[in-house]
Amino acid sequence: MRRCMVLIAAVLFVLAVPVYAVLFLPGVGGKPSKSDREDYARRAANYDGKSFRNEDDVRLMTDDSSAGGNHASTKGARPKTALPLAEPSFSAAPSDGEFTVTWFGHSSVLVQVAGKNILIDPVFSEKLSPVSWIGVKRFTKCPVTVDSLPQIDVMIISHDHYDHLDYSVMKAISPKVRRVIVPLGVEAHLRKWKFDMAKVENLAWWEESAGDDGVTVACTPAQHFSGRWLTGRNGTLWASWVIRAGGRQVFYNGDSGFSTHYGKIREKYGDSDFALMECGQYSTRWARIHSFPEEGADAMAAVGAKLAMPVHWGAFVLSDHAWDDSVERFASHAEETGLRFITPKIGETVDLTKDDLSMFRQKWWREIE
């Protein structure tokens, strides 16, 4: 009898968890409908009707420790003091000739190009979690809020992990955004959160969205995974992005392990004027789905970027390496291989049209423990 009661309790618990998530954890998001999934299957060769897959057969977790262990920093995973923040100086209404980038920490970036404001993976919350009272806590204050942003012409989300898709931001930002581009399936979260879905367009790899605003966004492959809960892994797509506006091209690799897809992207779209390259939160345990810093720099070269900025660091601890190990290694490898890059402070607005960007290559992190 006792064994039966334990079994019943276990079954009820398993059934109760998703019900609890739906009712009390709205930040978890929504799920694609049956018609959504049928649509994905028609459009995406890497979708089997239930989940997406990478181009290569990739294990999320691996025991391979042959690479990535040459740490350059012995500091802690979190800095002992606050990181320096710059006051953003982006334009409220950029001119056609402006080409700037403002980094808000981790992978949250505002690119202003051809008179347009393009916001990428805005995560401004203090914690990474479906609720506000628990989760991975930000160690650097975000220099902006939704209210302090200009009107956004295009917002791009790379995938649905909590450090790239922020429930609190999505609940507040809809009135400020004219157009939203997401990978297949991510729109289900926005629908759950009552976002204005008339603004949202979902794309499969190699699909493009050309808006009447003069901005063309291409969804390109990445080597990663997705999911916001214990179940439903890979039910939504992950992606990198090629953005074209005013004769300039920007590439964002999202979260991705190093693979052959960079060469394919370059073959189709050519060289990029500027690239945002993941360089942090790596580990030998998940070496295929995140880039080591040196791989982030190598990916910059593989995709043909003339200038790059390392992202995915400086705000959250999602691995066990030193908080500045990623940028130190990226910068060192880029210098050794002759790549052009910038490492601005969080909040700093960089004019990418300048020939001399040396003031944005200062190794400011070395002064902070």
mmCIF file of C-alpha atoms in Angstrom, residues 179-354:
data_model
loop_
_atom_site.group_PDB
_atom_site.id
_atom_site.type_symbol
_atom_site.label_atom_id
_atom_site.label_comp_id
_atom_site.label_asym_id
_atom_site.label_seq_id
_atom_site.Cartn_x
_atom_site.Cartn_y
_atom_site.Cartn_z
ATOM 1 C CA ARG A 179 9.388 44.753 -36.301
ATOM 2 C CA VAL A 180 10.576 41.566 -34.568
ATOM 3 C CA ILE A 181 12.519 38.709 -36.177
ATOM 4 C CA VAL A 182 12.871 35.356 -34.356
ATOM 5 C CA PRO A 183 13.848 31.775 -35.266
ATOM 6 C CA LEU A 184 11.027 29.283 -35.795
ATOM 7 C CA GLY A 185 9.155 28.532 -32.575
ATOM 8 C CA VAL A 186 10.321 31.495 -30.522
ATOM 9 C CA GLU A 187 7.192 33.356 -31.572
ATOM 10 C CA ALA A 188 5.210 30.943 -29.361
ATOM 11 C CA HIS A 189 6.781 32.546 -26.287
ATOM 12 C CA LEU A 190 5.896 36.041 -27.482
ATOM 13 C CA ARG A 191 2.347 34.920 -28.211
ATOM 14 C CA LYS A 192 2.056 33.545 -24.667
ATOM 15 C CA TRP A 193 3.249 36.898 -23.306
ATOM 16 C CA LYS A 194 0.624 38.879 -25.278
ATOM 17 C CA PHE A 195 3.176 40.547 -27.551
ATOM 18 C CA ASP A 196 1.720 42.321 -30.603
ATOM 19 C CA MET A 197 2.099 39.397 -32.999
ATOM 20 C CA ALA A 198 1.431 41.561 -36.054
ATOM 21 C CA LYS A 199 5.014 42.770 -35.582
ATOM 22 C CA VAL A 200 6.572 39.305 -35.314
ATOM 23 C CA GLU A 201 8.060 37.233 -38.131
ATOM 24 C CA ASN A 202 9.653 33.813 -37.678
ATOM 25 C CA LEU A 203 12.367 32.435 -39.956
ATOM 26 C CA ALA A 204 14.008 29.106 -40.709
ATOM 27 C CA TRP A 205 17.714 28.870 -41.523
ATOM 28 C CA TRP A 206 18.476 30.517 -44.876
ATOM 29 C CA GLU A 207 15.173 32.393 -44.966
ATOM 30 C CA GLU A 208 15.219 36.184 -45.200
ATOM 31 C CA SER A 209 12.986 39.051 -44.190
ATOM 32 C CA ALA A 210 13.190 42.222 -46.282
ATOM 33 C CA GLY A 211 11.187 44.988 -44.652
ATOM 34 C CA ASP A 212 9.983 48.219 -46.186
ATOM 35 C CA ASP A 213 12.322 49.945 -43.707
ATOM 36 C CA GLY A 214 15.341 49.030 -45.847
ATOM 37 C CA VAL A 215 16.641 46.415 -43.408
ATOM 38 C CA THR A 216 17.064 42.828 -44.625
ATOM 39 C CA VAL A 217 17.581 40.135 -42.005
ATOM 40 C CA ALA A 218 18.761 36.640 -42.932
ATOM 41 C CA CYS A 219 18.431 33.723 -40.528
ATOM 42 C CA THR A 220 21.578 31.587 -40.748
ATOM 43 C CA PRO A 221 22.761 28.408 -38.999
ATOM 44 C CA ALA A 222 24.319 28.133 -35.561
ATOM 45 C CA GLN A 223 25.451 25.088 -33.583
ATOM 46 C CA HIS A 224 23.583 25.180 -30.294
ATOM 47 C CA PHE A 225 20.275 24.056 -28.712
ATOM 48 C CA SER A 226 17.132 25.567 -27.187
ATOM 49 C CA GLY A 227 14.589 25.263 -24.396
ATOM 50 C CA ARG A 228 13.345 27.162 -21.349
ATOM 51 C CA TRP A 229 12.099 24.257 -19.225
ATOM 52 C CA LEU A 230 13.006 20.713 -18.224
ATOM 53 C CA THR A 231 11.001 19.327 -21.118
ATOM 54 C CA GLY A 232 10.643 20.440 -24.720
ATOM 55 C CA ARG A 233 14.354 20.778 -25.505
ATOM 56 C CA ASN A 234 15.017 21.880 -29.113
ATOM 57 C CA GLY A 235 11.349 22.579 -29.753
ATOM 58 C CA THR A 236 12.372 26.004 -31.044
ATOM 59 C CA LEU A 237 15.143 26.939 -33.449
ATOM 60 C CA TRP A 238 18.438 28.728 -32.670
ATOM 61 C CA ALA A 239 20.241 30.886 -35.212
ATOM 62 C CA SER A 240 22.932 33.299 -36.247
ATOM 63 C CA TRP A 241 22.003 36.393 -38.256
ATOM 64 C CA VAL A 242 23.101 38.475 -41.220
ATOM 65 C CA ILE A 243 21.754 42.031 -41.165
ATOM 66 C CA ARG A 244 21.954 44.333 -44.193
ATOM 67 C CA ALA A 245 21.070 48.017 -44.255
ATOM 68 C CA GLY A 246 22.375 51.028 -46.168
ATOM 69 C CA GLY A 247 25.042 49.036 -47.955
ATOM 70 C CA ARG A 248 26.521 47.698 -44.694
ATOM 71 C CA GLN A 249 26.446 44.150 -43.364
ATOM 72 C CA VAL A 250 26.465 43.024 -39.720
ATOM 73 C CA PHE A 251 26.830 39.420 -38.563
ATOM 74 C CA TYR A 252 25.818 38.045 -35.159
ATOM 75 C CA ASN A 253 26.709 34.437 -34.441
ATOM 76 C CA GLY A 254 24.300 33.995 -31.518
ATOM 77 C CA ASP A 255 25.387 31.106 -29.298
ATOM 78 C CA SER A 256 27.305 28.614 -31.378
ATOM 79 C CA GLY A 257 30.072 26.079 -31.356
ATOM 80 C CA PHE A 258 32.697 26.388 -34.067
ATOM 81 C CA SER A 259 31.812 24.500 -37.236
ATOM 82 C CA THR A 260 31.636 24.656 -41.032
ATOM 83 C CA HIS A 261 28.494 26.793 -41.122
ATOM 84 C CA TYR A 262 30.560 29.996 -40.970
ATOM 85 C CA GLY A 263 32.134 29.245 -44.328
ATOM 86 C CA LYS A 264 28.727 28.529 -45.831
ATOM 87 C CA ILE A 265 27.374 31.840 -44.537
ATOM 88 C CA ARG A 266 30.321 33.716 -46.020
ATOM 89 C CA GLU A 267 29.903 31.893 -49.331
ATOM 90 C CA LYS A 268 26.278 33.007 -49.566
ATOM 91 C CA TYR A 269 26.454 36.515 -48.101
ATOM 92 C CA GLY A 270 30.065 37.587 -48.492
ATOM 93 C CA ASP A 271 32.181 39.495 -45.988
ATOM 94 C CA SER A 272 30.630 41.495 -43.146
ATOM 95 C CA ASP A 273 31.602 45.006 -42.097
ATOM 96 C CA PHE A 274 31.096 44.163 -38.430
ATOM 97 C CA ALA A 275 30.502 41.003 -36.393
ATOM 98 C CA LEU A 276 29.294 40.258 -32.882
ATOM 99 C CA MET A 277 31.056 37.071 -31.797
ATOM 100 C CA GLU A 278 30.308 34.871 -28.803
ATOM 101 C CA CYS A 279 33.390 34.372 -26.629
ATOM 102 C CA GLY A 280 32.251 33.497 -23.096
ATOM 103 C CA GLN A 281 30.501 30.865 -20.933
ATOM 104 C CA TYR A 282 32.489 28.012 -22.475
ATOM 105 C CA SER A 283 33.553 24.692 -20.977
ATOM 106 C CA THR A 284 35.138 21.469 -22.175
ATOM 107 C CA ARG A 285 31.911 19.843 -20.994
ATOM 108 C CA TRP A 286 29.885 21.633 -23.681
ATOM 109 C CA ALA A 287 32.642 22.297 -26.181
ATOM 110 C CA ARG A 288 30.466 21.706 -29.273
ATOM 111 C CA ILE A 289 27.674 24.157 -28.517
ATOM 112 C CA HIS A 290 29.623 27.199 -27.306
ATOM 113 C CA SER A 291 32.798 28.745 -28.669
ATOM 114 C CA PHE A 292 36.058 28.964 -26.817
ATOM 115 C CA PRO A 293 37.434 32.518 -27.087
ATOM 116 C CA GLU A 294 40.003 31.585 -29.723
ATOM 117 C CA GLU A 295 37.246 29.923 -31.741
ATOM 118 C CA GLY A 296 35.193 33.097 -31.516
ATOM 119 C CA ALA A 297 38.064 34.991 -33.139
ATOM 120 C CA ASP A 298 38.602 32.223 -35.710
ATOM 121 C CA ALA A 299 34.883 32.321 -36.540
ATOM 122 C CA MET A 300 35.244 36.051 -37.177
ATOM 123 C CA ALA A 301 37.874 35.251 -39.792
ATOM 124 C CA ALA A 302 35.871 32.326 -41.214
ATOM 125 C CA VAL A 303 32.807 34.476 -41.780
ATOM 126 C CA GLY A 304 34.889 37.263 -43.320
ATOM 127 C CA ALA A 305 34.295 40.004 -40.750
ATOM 128 C CA LYS A 306 36.402 43.139 -41.168
ATOM 129 C CA LEU A 307 35.845 44.154 -37.537
ATOM 130 C CA ALA A 308 34.434 42.255 -34.549
ATOM 131 C CA MET A 309 33.362 42.714 -30.951
ATOM 132 C CA PRO A 310 33.351 39.811 -28.463
ATOM 133 C CA VAL A 311 30.051 39.352 -26.605
ATOM 134 C CA HIS A 312 28.408 36.821 -24.253
ATOM 135 C CA TRP A 313 30.501 37.940 -21.282
ATOM 136 C CA GLY A 314 30.618 40.712 -18.680
ATOM 137 C CA ALA A 315 27.254 40.244 -16.956
ATOM 138 C CA PHE A 316 26.420 36.676 -15.863
ATOM 139 C CA VAL A 317 28.233 33.587 -14.597
ATOM 140 C CA LEU A 318 27.139 30.586 -16.662
ATOM 141 C CA SER A 319 30.360 28.575 -16.518
ATOM 142 C CA ASP A 320 33.344 28.186 -14.202
ATOM 143 C CA HIS A 321 36.051 30.190 -15.970
ATOM 144 C CA ALA A 322 37.334 33.555 -14.708
ATOM 145 C CA TRP A 323 34.997 36.416 -15.500
ATOM 146 C CA ASP A 324 37.543 38.080 -17.825
ATOM 147 C CA ASP A 325 39.207 34.960 -19.224
ATOM 148 C CA SER A 326 37.033 35.066 -22.331
ATOM 149 C CA VAL A 327 37.835 38.602 -23.453
ATOM 150 C CA GLU A 328 41.510 38.267 -22.528
ATOM 151 C CA ARG A 329 41.880 35.157 -24.668
ATOM 152 C CA PHE A 330 39.788 36.535 -27.535
ATOM 153 C CA ALA A 331 41.853 39.731 -27.664
ATOM 154 C CA SER A 332 45.180 37.894 -27.457
ATOM 155 C CA HIS A 333 44.278 35.454 -30.224
ATOM 156 C CA ALA A 334 42.849 38.204 -32.440
ATOM 157 C CA GLU A 335 46.051 40.223 -32.043
ATOM 158 C CA GLU A 336 48.223 37.192 -32.793
ATOM 159 C CA THR A 337 46.288 36.430 -35.964
ATOM 160 C CA GLY A 338 46.012 40.024 -37.164
ATOM 161 C CA LEU A 339 42.262 40.465 -36.713
ATOM 162 C CA ARG A 340 40.670 43.854 -36.135
ATOM 163 C CA PHE A 341 38.435 44.070 -33.068
ATOM 164 C CA ILE A 342 37.033 46.345 -30.343
ATOM 165 C CA THR A 343 36.441 45.720 -26.628
ATOM 166 C CA PRO A 344 34.421 48.705 -25.370
ATOM 167 C CA LYS A 345 33.197 49.117 -21.818
ATOM 168 C CA ILE A 346 29.605 48.182 -21.093
ATOM 169 C CA GLY A 347 27.375 51.039 -22.185
ATOM 170 C CA GLU A 348 29.993 52.617 -24.434
ATOM 171 C CA THR A 349 28.797 53.708 -27.873
ATOM 172 C CA VAL A 350 31.355 53.097 -30.621
ATOM 173 C CA ASP A 351 31.343 54.947 -33.947
ATOM 174 C CA LEU A 352 32.243 52.166 -36.363
ATOM 175 C CA THR A 353 32.911 54.561 -39.234
ATOM 176 C CA LYS A 354 36.146 55.764 -37.568
#
